[in-house]
PDB file of C-alpha atoms and ligand atoms in Angstrom:
ATOM      1  CA  MET C   1      -4.785   8.812  15.685  1.00 96.00           C
ATOM      2  CA  LYS C   2      -6.019   7.587  12.575  1.00 97.00           C
ATOM      3  CA  LEU C   3      -6.982   9.810   9.754  1.00 98.00           C
ATOM      4  CA  ALA C   4      -9.084   8.864   6.709  1.00 98.00           C
ATOM      5  CA  LYS C   5     -10.765  10.293   3.464  1.00 98.00           C
ATOM      6  CA  VAL C   6     -14.512   9.280   3.579  1.00 98.00           C
ATOM      7  CA  ARG C   7     -17.556   9.792   1.357  1.00 98.00           C
ATOM      8  CA  LEU C   8     -20.846  10.744   3.024  1.00 97.00           C
ATOM      9  CA  ALA C   9     -24.221   9.485   2.111  1.00 96.00           C
ATOM     10  CA  ASP C  10     -24.720  12.896   0.430  1.00 97.00           C
ATOM     11  CA  GLY C  11     -21.804  12.267  -1.914  1.00 98.00           C
ATOM     12  CA  SER C  12     -19.462  14.832  -0.222  1.00 97.00           C
ATOM     13  CA  VAL C  13     -15.805  13.803   0.464  1.00 98.00           C
ATOM     14  CA  ARG C  14     -14.573  14.710   3.959  1.00 97.00           C
ATOM     15  CA  VAL C  15     -11.473  14.127   6.112  1.00 98.00           C
ATOM     16  CA  ALA C  16     -12.045  12.404   9.288  1.00 98.00           C
ATOM     17  CA  SER C  17     -10.624  11.033  12.383  1.00 98.00           C
ATOM     18  CA  VAL C  18     -11.390   7.164  13.134  1.00 97.00           C
ATOM     19  CA  GLU C  19     -11.362   5.691  16.514  1.00 94.00           C
ATOM     20  CA  ASP C  20     -13.028   2.340  17.543  1.00 92.00           C
ATOM     21  CA  GLN C  21     -15.453   2.335  14.569  1.00 93.00           C
ATOM     22  CA  THR C  22     -16.486   5.968  15.102  1.00 97.00           C
ATOM     23  CA  VAL C  23     -15.817   8.565  12.463  1.00 98.00           C
ATOM     24  CA  LYS C  24     -15.451  12.265  13.451  1.00 97.00           C
ATOM     25  CA  LEU C  25     -15.450  14.638  10.620  1.00 98.00           C
ATOM     26  CA  LEU C  26     -12.866  17.538  10.312  1.00 98.00           C
ATOM     27  CA  ASP C  27     -13.889  20.927   9.251  1.00 97.00           C
ATOM     28  CA  LEU C  28     -11.152  22.129   6.910  1.00 97.00           C
ATOM     29  CA  SER C  29     -12.811  25.535   6.252  1.00 95.00           C
ATOM     30  CA  ARG C  30     -11.522  26.604   9.577  1.00 94.00           C
ATOM     31  CA  SER C  31      -8.029  26.687   8.155  1.00 95.00           C
ATOM     32  CA  ALA C  32      -6.936  29.009   5.250  1.00 95.00           C
ATOM     33  CA  THR C  33      -4.351  26.502   3.997  1.00 96.00           C
ATOM     34  CA  ILE C  34      -5.478  23.087   4.564  1.00 98.00           C
ATOM     35  CA  ARG C  35      -7.619  21.714   1.687  1.00 97.00           C
ATOM     36  CA  CYS C  36      -7.172  17.862   1.941  1.00 98.00           C
ATOM     37  CA  LEU C  37      -5.834  15.161   3.930  1.00 98.00           C
ATOM     38  CA  ALA C  38      -2.261  15.483   2.252  1.00 98.00           C
ATOM     39  CA  ASP C  39      -2.128  18.963   3.511  1.00 98.00           C
ATOM     40  CA  ILE C  40      -2.608  17.881   7.057  1.00 98.00           C
ATOM     41  CA  LEU C  41      -0.017  15.033   6.712  1.00 98.00           C
ATOM     42  CA  ASN C  42       2.510  17.354   5.243  1.00 97.00           C
ATOM     43  CA  GLU C  43       2.272  19.689   8.247  1.00 97.00           C
ATOM     44  CA  ALA C  44       4.640  19.666  11.302  1.00 95.00           C
ATOM     45  CA  ASP C  45       2.381  18.122  13.750  1.00 97.00           C
ATOM     46  CA  PRO C  46      -0.577  16.421  11.753  1.00 97.00           C
ATOM     47  CA  SER C  47      -2.124  14.957  15.277  1.00 97.00           C
ATOM     48  CA  ALA C  48      -2.471  18.385  16.871  1.00 97.00           C
ATOM     49  CA  LEU C  49      -3.666  19.963  13.575  1.00 98.00           C
ATOM     50  CA  ALA C  50      -6.249  17.235  13.008  1.00 98.00           C
ATOM     51  CA  ARG C  51      -7.304  17.508  16.637  1.00 97.00           C
ATOM     52  CA  SER C  52      -7.795  21.260  16.315  1.00 97.00           C
ATOM     53  CA  LEU C  53     -10.073  20.642  12.929  1.00 97.00           C
ATOM     54  CA  ILE C  54     -12.480  18.170  14.606  1.00 96.00           C
ATOM     55  CA  ASP C  55     -15.918  19.488  13.819  1.00 93.00           C
ATOM     56  CA  GLU C  56     -17.531  19.203  17.403  1.00 90.00           C
ATOM     57  CA  ALA C  57     -20.846  20.609  15.831  1.00 90.00           C
ATOM     58  CA  SER C  58     -21.389  17.473  13.759  1.00 89.00           C
ATOM     59  CA  ASP C  59     -22.245  14.092  15.361  1.00 93.00           C
ATOM     60  CA  PRO C  60     -19.854  11.383  15.166  1.00 96.00           C
ATOM     61  CA  LEU C  61     -20.831   8.712  12.678  1.00 97.00           C
ATOM     62  CA  PRO C  62     -20.520   4.807  12.731  1.00 97.00           C
ATOM     63  CA  ALA C  63     -17.814   3.670  10.427  1.00 97.00           C
ATOM     64  CA  GLY C  64     -20.367   1.782   8.440  1.00 96.00           C
ATOM     65  CA  ALA C  65     -22.265   4.878   7.593  1.00 97.00           C
ATOM     66  CA  VAL C  66     -19.352   6.329   5.349  1.00 98.00           C
ATOM     67  CA  ARG C  67     -17.520   4.863   2.469  1.00 98.00           C
ATOM     68  CA  PHE C  68     -13.683   4.894   2.989  1.00 98.00           C
ATOM     69  CA  LEU C  69     -11.481   6.193   0.212  1.00 98.00           C
ATOM     70  CA  ALA C  70      -7.889   5.729  -0.572  1.00 98.00           C
ATOM     71  CA  PRO C  71      -6.084   8.197   1.645  1.00 98.00           C
ATOM     72  CA  ILE C  72      -4.253   9.518  -1.198  1.00 98.00           C
ATOM     73  CA  ASP C  73      -4.237  13.172  -2.865  1.00 98.00           C
ATOM     74  CA  SER C  74      -1.486  14.239  -5.221  1.00 98.00           C
ATOM     75  CA  GLN C  75       1.309  12.212  -3.548  1.00 98.00           C
ATOM     76  CA  GLU C  76       3.399   9.739  -5.734  1.00 98.00           C
ATOM     77  CA  VAL C  77       3.358   5.937  -4.850  1.00 98.00           C
ATOM     78  CA  TRP C  78       6.774   4.116  -4.569  1.00 98.00           C
ATOM     79  CA  ALA C  79       7.611   0.704  -3.531  1.00 98.00           C
ATOM     80  CA  ALA C  80      10.484  -1.283  -1.965  1.00 98.00           C
ATOM     81  CA  GLY C  81      11.215  -4.740  -3.256  1.00 97.00           C
ATOM     82  CA  VAL C  82      12.920  -7.931  -1.875  1.00 96.00           C
ATOM     83  CA  THR C  83      12.842  -6.508   1.713  1.00 97.00           C
ATOM     84  CA  TYR C  84      11.894 -10.016   3.157  1.00 95.00           C
ATOM     85  CA  LYS C  85      13.876 -13.406   2.695  1.00 87.00           C
ATOM     86  CA  ARG C  86      10.400 -14.873   1.480  1.00 84.00           C
ATOM     87  CA  SER C  87      10.303 -12.287  -1.445  1.00 87.00           C
ATOM     88  CA  GLN C  88      13.981 -12.956  -2.187  1.00 86.00           C
ATOM     89  CA  ILE C  89      13.544 -16.737  -2.486  1.00 90.00           C
ATOM     90  CA  ALA C  90      10.246 -16.274  -4.479  1.00 89.00           C
ATOM     91  CA  ARG C  91      11.714 -13.912  -7.048  1.00 86.00           C
ATOM     92  CA  MET C  92      15.005 -15.975  -7.471  1.00 89.00           C
ATOM     93  CA  GLU C  93      12.669 -19.012  -8.235  1.00 88.00           C
ATOM     94  CA  GLU C  94      10.356 -17.120 -10.710  1.00 84.00           C
ATOM     95  CA  SER C  95      13.320 -15.627 -12.798  1.00 84.00           C
ATOM     96  CA  GLU C  96      16.033 -17.690 -14.173  1.00 80.00           C
ATOM     97  CA  SER C  97      17.754 -14.868 -15.793  1.00 80.00           C
ATOM     98  CA  GLY C  98      17.180 -12.340 -12.997  1.00 82.00           C
ATOM     99  CA  ALA C  99      17.901 -14.563  -9.870  1.00 83.00           C
ATOM    100  CA  SER C 100      21.321 -13.067  -9.089  1.00 88.00           C
ATOM    101  CA  HIS C 101      19.843  -9.659  -9.089  1.00 89.00           C
ATOM    102  CA  TYR C 102      17.295 -10.572  -6.316  1.00 89.00           C
ATOM    103  CA  ASP C 103      19.855 -12.333  -4.478  1.00 88.00           C
ATOM    104  CA  LYS C 104      22.069  -9.435  -4.378  1.00 93.00           C
ATOM    105  CA  VAL C 105      19.566  -6.637  -3.805  1.00 95.00           C
ATOM    106  CA  TYR C 106      18.303  -8.384  -0.545  1.00 94.00           C
ATOM    107  CA  SER C 107      21.648  -7.615   1.125  1.00 93.00           C
ATOM    108  CA  ALA C 108      23.071  -4.739  -0.906  1.00 96.00           C
ATOM    109  CA  PRO C 109      23.123  -1.472   0.917  1.00 97.00           C
ATOM    110  CA  ARG C 110      20.956   0.166  -1.933  1.00 98.00           C
ATOM    111  CA  PRO C 111      17.558  -1.256  -1.730  1.00 98.00           C
ATOM    112  CA  GLU C 112      15.325  -2.003  -4.710  1.00 98.00           C
ATOM    113  CA  LEU C 113      12.854   1.020  -5.184  1.00 98.00           C
ATOM    114  CA  PHE C 114      10.462   1.525  -7.956  1.00 98.00           C
ATOM    115  CA  PHE C 115       7.767   3.938  -9.044  1.00 98.00           C
ATOM    116  CA  LYS C 116       4.290   2.357  -8.343  1.00 98.00           C
ATOM    117  CA  GLY C 117       1.904   4.822  -9.517  1.00 98.00           C
ATOM    118  CA  ASN C 118      -0.389   7.765  -8.335  1.00 98.00           C
ATOM    119  CA  ALA C 119      -3.915   8.472  -7.174  1.00 98.00           C
ATOM    120  CA  ARG C 120      -5.354   7.617 -10.631  1.00 98.00           C
ATOM    121  CA  ARG C 121      -3.874   4.001 -10.672  1.00 98.00           C
ATOM    122  CA  THR C 122      -4.875   3.540  -6.798  1.00 98.00           C
ATOM    123  CA  SER C 123      -7.879   1.912  -5.621  1.00 98.00           C
ATOM    124  CA  GLY C 124      -9.637   2.552  -2.113  1.00 98.00           C
ATOM    125  CA  PRO C 125     -11.265   0.030   0.128  1.00 98.00           C
ATOM    126  CA  GLY C 126     -14.091  -1.811  -1.924  1.00 98.00           C
ATOM    127  CA  GLU C 127     -12.705  -0.726  -5.355  1.00 98.00           C
ATOM    128  CA  PRO C 128     -11.457  -3.134  -7.889  1.00 98.00           C
ATOM    129  CA  VAL C 129      -7.725  -4.096  -8.326  1.00 98.00           C
ATOM    130  CA  ARG C 130      -6.768  -5.562 -11.566  1.00 98.00           C
ATOM    131  CA  VAL C 131      -5.209  -8.555 -13.015  1.00 98.00           C
ATOM    132  CA  ARG C 132      -3.734  -7.421 -16.469  1.00 98.00           C
ATOM    133  CA  ALA C 133      -5.509  -9.321 -19.449  1.00 97.00           C
ATOM    134  CA  ASP C 134      -2.067 -10.229 -20.775  1.00 97.00           C
ATOM    135  CA  SER C 135      -0.981 -11.930 -17.390  1.00 98.00           C
ATOM    136  CA  ARG C 136      -1.478 -15.576 -16.467  1.00 97.00           C
ATOM    137  CA  TRP C 137       0.005 -15.395 -12.929  1.00 98.00           C
ATOM    138  CA  THR C 138      -0.827 -12.476 -11.058  1.00 98.00           C
ATOM    139  CA  VAL C 139      -0.811 -12.078  -7.106  1.00 98.00           C
ATOM    140  CA  PRO C 140      -1.570  -9.488  -4.471  1.00 98.00           C
ATOM    141  CA  GLU C 141       1.327  -8.201  -2.340  1.00 98.00           C
ATOM    142  CA  PRO C 142       0.319  -7.105   1.314  1.00 98.00           C
ATOM    143  CA  GLU C 143       2.638  -4.408   2.328  1.00 98.00           C
ATOM    144  CA  CYS C 144       2.894  -1.998   5.224  1.00 98.00           C
ATOM    145  CA  THR C 145       3.107   1.376   3.622  1.00 98.00           C
ATOM    146  CA  LEU C 146       4.866   4.431   4.890  1.00 98.00           C
ATOM    147  CA  VAL C 147       3.218   7.887   4.488  1.00 98.00           C
ATOM    148  CA  VAL C 148       6.247  10.276   3.848  1.00 98.00           C
ATOM    149  CA  SER C 149       6.055  14.071   3.965  1.00 98.00           C
ATOM    150  CA  PRO C 150       7.727  16.208   1.315  1.00 98.00           C
ATOM    151  CA  LYS C 151      10.679  16.796   3.847  1.00 98.00           C
ATOM    152  CA  GLY C 152      11.148  12.964   3.956  1.00 98.00           C
ATOM    153  CA  LYS C 153       9.520  12.627   7.409  1.00 98.00           C
ATOM    154  CA  LEU C 154       7.645   9.400   8.111  1.00 98.00           C
ATOM    155  CA  VAL C 155       4.165  10.824   9.184  1.00 98.00           C
ATOM    156  CA  GLY C 156       2.071   7.577   9.100  1.00 98.00           C
ATOM    157  CA  PHE C 157       1.279   4.051   7.943  1.00 98.00           C
ATOM    158  CA  THR C 158      -1.478   2.474   5.763  1.00 98.00           C
ATOM    159  CA  ILE C 159      -2.125  -0.765   4.110  1.00 98.00           C
ATOM    160  CA  GLY C 160      -0.971  -1.178   0.363  1.00 99.00           C
ATOM    161  CA  ASN C 161      -1.636  -4.022  -2.206  1.00 99.00           C
ATOM    162  CA  ASP C 162       1.300  -4.016  -4.706  1.00 98.00           C
ATOM    163  CA  MET C 163      -0.535  -5.964  -7.340  1.00 98.00           C
ATOM    164  CA  SER C 164       2.180  -7.984  -9.357  1.00 98.00           C
ATOM    165  CA  ALA C 165       2.147  -9.841 -12.724  1.00 98.00           C
ATOM    166  CA  ARG C 166       4.819 -12.506 -11.754  1.00 97.00           C
ATOM    167  CA  ASP C 167       4.932 -14.114 -15.195  1.00 97.00           C
ATOM    168  CA  ILE C 168       5.683 -10.728 -16.826  1.00 97.00           C
ATOM    169  CA  GLU C 169       8.348  -9.903 -14.244  1.00 96.00           C
ATOM    170  CA  GLY C 170       9.738 -13.536 -14.314  1.00 95.00           C
ATOM    171  CA  GLU C 171      10.163 -13.398 -18.047  1.00 96.00           C
ATOM    172  CA  ASN C 172      12.609 -10.572 -18.014  1.00 94.00           C
ATOM    173  CA  PRO C 173      13.634  -8.256 -15.128  1.00 93.00           C
ATOM    174  CA  LEU C 174      13.334  -5.413 -17.610  1.00 96.00           C
ATOM    175  CA  TYR C 175       9.640  -5.830 -17.835  1.00 97.00           C
ATOM    176  CA  LEU C 176       9.332  -5.087 -14.177  1.00 97.00           C
ATOM    177  CA  PRO C 177       7.408  -1.676 -14.749  1.00 98.00           C
ATOM    178  CA  GLN C 178       4.886  -3.356 -16.939  1.00 98.00           C
ATOM    179  CA  ALA C 179       4.617  -6.093 -14.209  1.00 98.00           C
ATOM    180  CA  LYS C 180       3.970  -3.481 -11.583  1.00 98.00           C
ATOM    181  CA  VAL C 181       2.398  -0.449 -12.967  1.00 98.00           C
ATOM    182  CA  TYR C 182      -0.899  -0.482 -15.076  1.00 98.00           C
ATOM    183  CA  ASN C 183      -4.403   0.681 -14.359  1.00 98.00           C
ATOM    184  CA  GLN C 184      -5.702  -0.465 -10.775  1.00 98.00           C
ATOM    185  CA  CYS C 185      -2.320  -1.905 -10.051  1.00 98.00           C
ATOM    186  CA  CYS C 186      -2.400  -0.612  -6.446  1.00 98.00           C
ATOM    187  CA  ALA C 187      -4.744  -0.339  -3.488  1.00 99.00           C
ATOM    188  CA  LEU C 188      -4.271   1.878  -0.342  1.00 99.00           C
ATOM    189  CA  GLY C 189      -6.445   2.375   2.726  1.00 98.00           C
ATOM    190  CA  PRO C 190      -8.453   2.162   4.763  1.00 98.00           C
ATOM    191  CA  CYS C 191      -6.800   5.027   6.957  1.00 98.00           C
ATOM    192  CA  VAL C 192      -3.559   6.400   7.964  1.00 98.00           C
ATOM    193  CA  LEU C 193      -2.287   5.597  11.448  1.00 98.00           C
ATOM    194  CA  LEU C 194      -0.315   8.599  12.337  1.00 98.00           C
ATOM    195  CA  ALA C 195       3.402   7.841  13.259  1.00 97.00           C
ATOM    196  CA  ASP C 196       3.368   9.318  16.721  1.00 92.00           C
ATOM    197  CA  GLN C 197       1.928   6.207  17.649  1.00 80.00           C
ATOM    198  CA  PRO C 198       4.928   3.973  16.433  1.00 82.00           C
ATOM    199  CA  LEU C 199       4.294   0.492  15.131  1.00 91.00           C
ATOM    200  CA  ASP C 200       6.029  -2.237  17.051  1.00 96.00           C
ATOM    201  CA  ARG C 201       7.609  -4.255  14.232  1.00 96.00           C
ATOM    202  CA  ASP C 202       7.750  -7.660  15.984  1.00 96.00           C
ATOM    203  CA  SER C 203       4.120  -7.563  17.175  1.00 97.00           C
ATOM    204  CA  THR C 204       2.623  -6.009  13.931  1.00 98.00           C
ATOM    205  CA  LYS C 205       1.169  -8.778  11.764  1.00 98.00           C
ATOM    206  CA  VAL C 206       0.439  -8.610   8.106  1.00 98.00           C
ATOM    207  CA  LYS C 207      -2.272 -11.010   7.131  1.00 98.00           C
ATOM    208  CA  LEU C 208      -3.525 -11.922   3.521  1.00 98.00           C
ATOM    209  CA  THR C 209      -6.594 -13.604   2.749  1.00 98.00           C
ATOM    210  CA  ILE C 210      -7.955 -14.361  -0.669  1.00 98.00           C
ATOM    211  CA  HIS C 211     -11.583 -15.495  -1.252  1.00 98.00           C
ATOM    212  CA  ARG C 212     -12.870 -17.243  -4.336  1.00 98.00           C
ATOM    213  CA  ALA C 213     -16.566 -17.884  -4.724  1.00 97.00           C
ATOM    214  CA  GLY C 214     -17.244 -17.392  -1.090  1.00 94.00           C
ATOM    215  CA  ARG C 215     -14.458 -19.764   0.105  1.00 98.00           C
ATOM    216  CA  GLU C 216     -11.021 -19.081   1.329  1.00 98.00           C
ATOM    217  CA  ALA C 217      -8.482 -19.789  -1.415  1.00 98.00           C
ATOM    218  CA  PHE C 218      -5.262 -18.694   0.290  1.00 98.00           C
ATOM    219  CA  LYS C 219      -4.339 -17.312   3.761  1.00 98.00           C
ATOM    220  CA  GLY C 220      -0.849 -16.313   4.918  1.00 98.00           C
ATOM    221  CA  GLU C 221       0.668 -14.050   7.380  1.00 98.00           C
ATOM    222  CA  THR C 222       4.006 -12.451   8.467  1.00 98.00           C
ATOM    223  CA  HIS C 223       4.942  -9.666  10.803  1.00 97.00           C
ATOM    224  CA  LEU C 224       7.057  -6.528  10.393  1.00 98.00           C
ATOM    225  CA  GLY C 225      10.047  -7.724  12.204  1.00 97.00           C
ATOM    226  CA  MET C 226      10.940  -9.880   9.297  1.00 96.00           C
ATOM    227  CA  ILE C 227      11.817  -6.879   7.041  1.00 97.00           C
ATOM    228  CA  VAL C 228      15.502  -6.526   6.785  1.00 96.00           C
ATOM    229  CA  ARG C 229      15.548  -2.688   6.144  1.00 97.00           C
ATOM    230  CA  GLY C 230      14.687   0.172   8.639  1.00 97.00           C
ATOM    231  CA  TRP C 231      11.945   2.761   7.843  1.00 98.00           C
ATOM    232  CA  ASP C 232      14.446   5.745   7.900  1.00 98.00           C
ATOM    233  CA  GLU C 233      16.805   3.723   5.680  1.00 98.00           C
ATOM    234  CA  LEU C 234      13.999   3.212   2.877  1.00 98.00           C
ATOM    235  CA  ILE C 235      12.986   6.686   3.179  1.00 98.00           C
ATOM    236  CA  GLY C 236      16.477   7.906   2.856  1.00 98.00           C
ATOM    237  CA  TRP C 237      17.127   6.100  -0.259  1.00 98.00           C
ATOM    238  CA  LEU C 238      13.711   7.233  -1.728  1.00 98.00           C
ATOM    239  CA  ILE C 239      14.409  10.885  -1.313  1.00 98.00           C
ATOM    240  CA  ARG C 240      18.014  10.736  -2.504  1.00 98.00           C
ATOM    241  CA  GLU C 241      18.487  12.981  -5.420  1.00 98.00           C
ATOM    242  CA  ASN C 242      14.633  12.374  -5.709  1.00 98.00           C
ATOM    243  CA  ASP C 243      12.240  15.287  -4.533  1.00 98.00           C
ATOM    244  CA  ILE C 244       8.750  14.387  -3.505  1.00 98.00           C
ATOM    245  CA  PRO C 245       7.047  17.835  -3.311  1.00 98.00           C
ATOM    246  CA  ASP C 246       3.652  16.491  -2.564  1.00 98.00           C
ATOM    247  CA  GLY C 247       4.892  13.586  -0.347  1.00 98.00           C
ATOM    248  CA  ALA C 248       4.762   9.958  -0.987  1.00 98.00           C
ATOM    249  CA  PHE C 249       3.311   6.488   0.004  1.00 98.00           C
ATOM    250  CA  LEU C 250       6.194   3.913   0.210  1.00 99.00           C
ATOM    251  CA  LEU C 251       5.095   0.251   0.128  1.00 98.00           C
ATOM    252  CA  THR C 252       7.843  -1.567   2.143  1.00 98.00           C
ATOM    253  CA  GLY C 253       7.723  -5.076   0.365  1.00 98.00           C
ATOM    254  CA  THR C 254       5.915  -8.396   0.639  1.00 98.00           C
ATOM    255  CA  GLY C 255       6.586 -11.251   3.130  1.00 97.00           C
ATOM    256  CA  VAL C 256       3.613 -13.316   2.127  1.00 97.00           C
ATOM    257  CA  VAL C 257       3.801 -15.147  -1.266  1.00 96.00           C
ATOM    258  CA  PRO C 258       1.108 -17.390  -2.377  1.00 97.00           C
ATOM    259  CA  PRO C 259       2.148 -20.917  -3.908  1.00 97.00           C
ATOM    260  CA  ASP C 260       3.468 -20.725  -7.308  1.00 95.00           C
ATOM    261  CA  ASP C 261       0.401 -22.510  -8.880  1.00 96.00           C
ATOM    262  CA  PHE C 262      -1.878 -19.681  -7.488  1.00 98.00           C
ATOM    263  CA  THR C 263      -2.986 -16.914  -9.529  1.00 98.00           C
ATOM    264  CA  LEU C 264      -5.804 -14.412  -8.892  1.00 98.00           C
ATOM    265  CA  GLU C 265      -8.979 -14.643 -10.900  1.00 98.00           C
ATOM    266  CA  ASP C 266     -11.699 -12.233 -11.779  1.00 98.00           C
ATOM    267  CA  GLY C 267     -14.117 -12.090  -9.007  1.00 98.00           C
ATOM    268  CA  ASP C 268     -11.746 -12.997  -6.204  1.00 98.00           C
ATOM    269  CA  SER C 269     -11.570 -10.858  -3.124  1.00 98.00           C
ATOM    270  CA  VAL C 270      -8.315  -9.748  -1.437  1.00 98.00           C
ATOM    271  CA  SER C 271      -8.134  -8.496   2.317  1.00 98.00           C
ATOM    272  CA  ILE C 272      -5.080  -7.446   3.946  1.00 98.00           C
ATOM    273  CA  GLU C 273      -5.176  -6.858   7.591  1.00 98.00           C
ATOM    274  CA  ILE C 274      -2.385  -5.090   9.514  1.00 98.00           C
ATOM    275  CA  THR C 275      -2.439  -4.930  13.354  1.00 97.00           C
ATOM    276  CA  GLY C 276      -3.484  -1.291  14.563  1.00 96.00           C
ATOM    277  CA  ILE C 277      -4.192  -0.044  11.107  1.00 97.00           C
ATOM    278  CA  GLY C 278      -7.257  -2.059   9.982  1.00 97.00           C
ATOM    279  CA  THR C 279      -8.372  -4.122   6.956  1.00 98.00           C
ATOM    280  CA  LEU C 280      -8.108  -3.289   3.234  1.00 98.00           C
ATOM    281  CA  THR C 281     -10.451  -5.317   1.017  1.00 98.00           C
ATOM    282  CA  ASN C 282     -10.639  -5.239  -2.832  1.00 98.00           C
ATOM    283  CA  PRO C 283     -12.651  -7.185  -5.311  1.00 98.00           C
ATOM    284  CA  VAL C 284     -10.340  -8.451  -8.404  1.00 98.00           C
ATOM    285  CA  VAL C 285     -11.159  -7.882 -12.031  1.00 98.00           C
ATOM    286  CA  LYS C 286      -9.753  -9.193 -14.958  1.00 97.00           C
ATOM    287  CA  ALA C 287     -10.830  -8.444 -18.700  1.00 89.00           C
ATOM    288  CA  LYS C 288     -10.791 -11.048 -21.258  1.00 85.00           C
ATOM    289  CA  SER C 289      -7.541 -10.915 -23.128  1.00 75.00           C
ATOM    290  CA  SER C 290      -7.881  -9.748 -26.646  1.00 60.00           C
ATOM    291  CA  THR C 291      -4.897 -11.461 -27.924  1.00 61.00           C
TER     292      THR C 291
HETATM  293  O1  DO4 W 301      11.768  -7.119  -7.500  1.00 63.71           O
HETATM  294  C1  DO4 W 301      10.583  -7.195  -7.647  1.00 63.71           C
HETATM  295  C2  DO4 W 301       9.571  -6.749  -6.753  1.00 63.71           C
HETATM  296  C3  DO4 W 301       9.718  -7.125  -5.399  1.00 63.71           C
HETATM  297  C4  DO4 W 301       8.475  -6.726  -4.601  1.00 63.71           C
HETATM  298  O2  DO4 W 301       7.625  -6.106  -5.090  1.00 63.71           O
HETATM  299  C5  DO4 W 301       8.425  -7.054  -3.293  1.00 63.71           C
HETATM  300  O3  DO4 W 301       9.406  -7.773  -2.686  1.00 63.71           O
HETATM  301  O4  DO4 W 301       7.411  -6.698  -2.578  1.00 63.71           O
HETATM  302 MG1   MG W 302       5.883  -5.691  -3.566  1.00 63.71          MG
END
């Protein structure tokens, strides 16, 4: 079952189930305690609860009749890094001073985890993702994203874009937070595939396509079987001495890296498709540098 946050033509925001391009609205007023999508995701059995809240009185809608929003409420967004060999190699090349850190973290027991943002910094489908005005080299990172409950349970999967200023990160590893966390630095969506339908990692593809002026500027793909870490392993490290009272989204790292002479430009369009979840597409914005 897939759940989403959607905006209807009248402007109202609703939680919905999505199946075969058909959207069924949920009626949250039937529950005294459920106010948003996160409340459903954080319950013991999100599928059963969502099914019980489907509003049979309202007609199912075609997916094209609603606007999909980022499926986030008050959760934090975290990200894992260097979980694919491809990312380890790219990072070692980009950073002379930090190369050995990237080499070690790929195989160390403790993964790289960093805070990526919150709802305010996160774009939904169709909303812009940003290239920092002070970056000359920024790429999207297409990442399978775990939806984690406050108790650390894997409750679902969505698609994430971990926008990354590779020049800022490469100049000095201590600049990582600025390379990774800024306005519109992350995109999530279009829906959450509930985890009671587990993803088969080897057959789940992650595809990245970047369009520029109507033409394909980059295309690449990987599959989840290439990730060196397990989902429970990553979540276990995330919640170690670190409460997530509202739950969290955990991006699991990138295995698709455009060539080093490629940077996103204002007006590009980034699409990330993950088998079984859907496609997340965002336009790219970059303000002119004031420096
Ligand atoms: O170490 C820098 C970030 C790595 C990352 O974001 C990734 O591998 O996806
Ligand atoms: Mg990443």
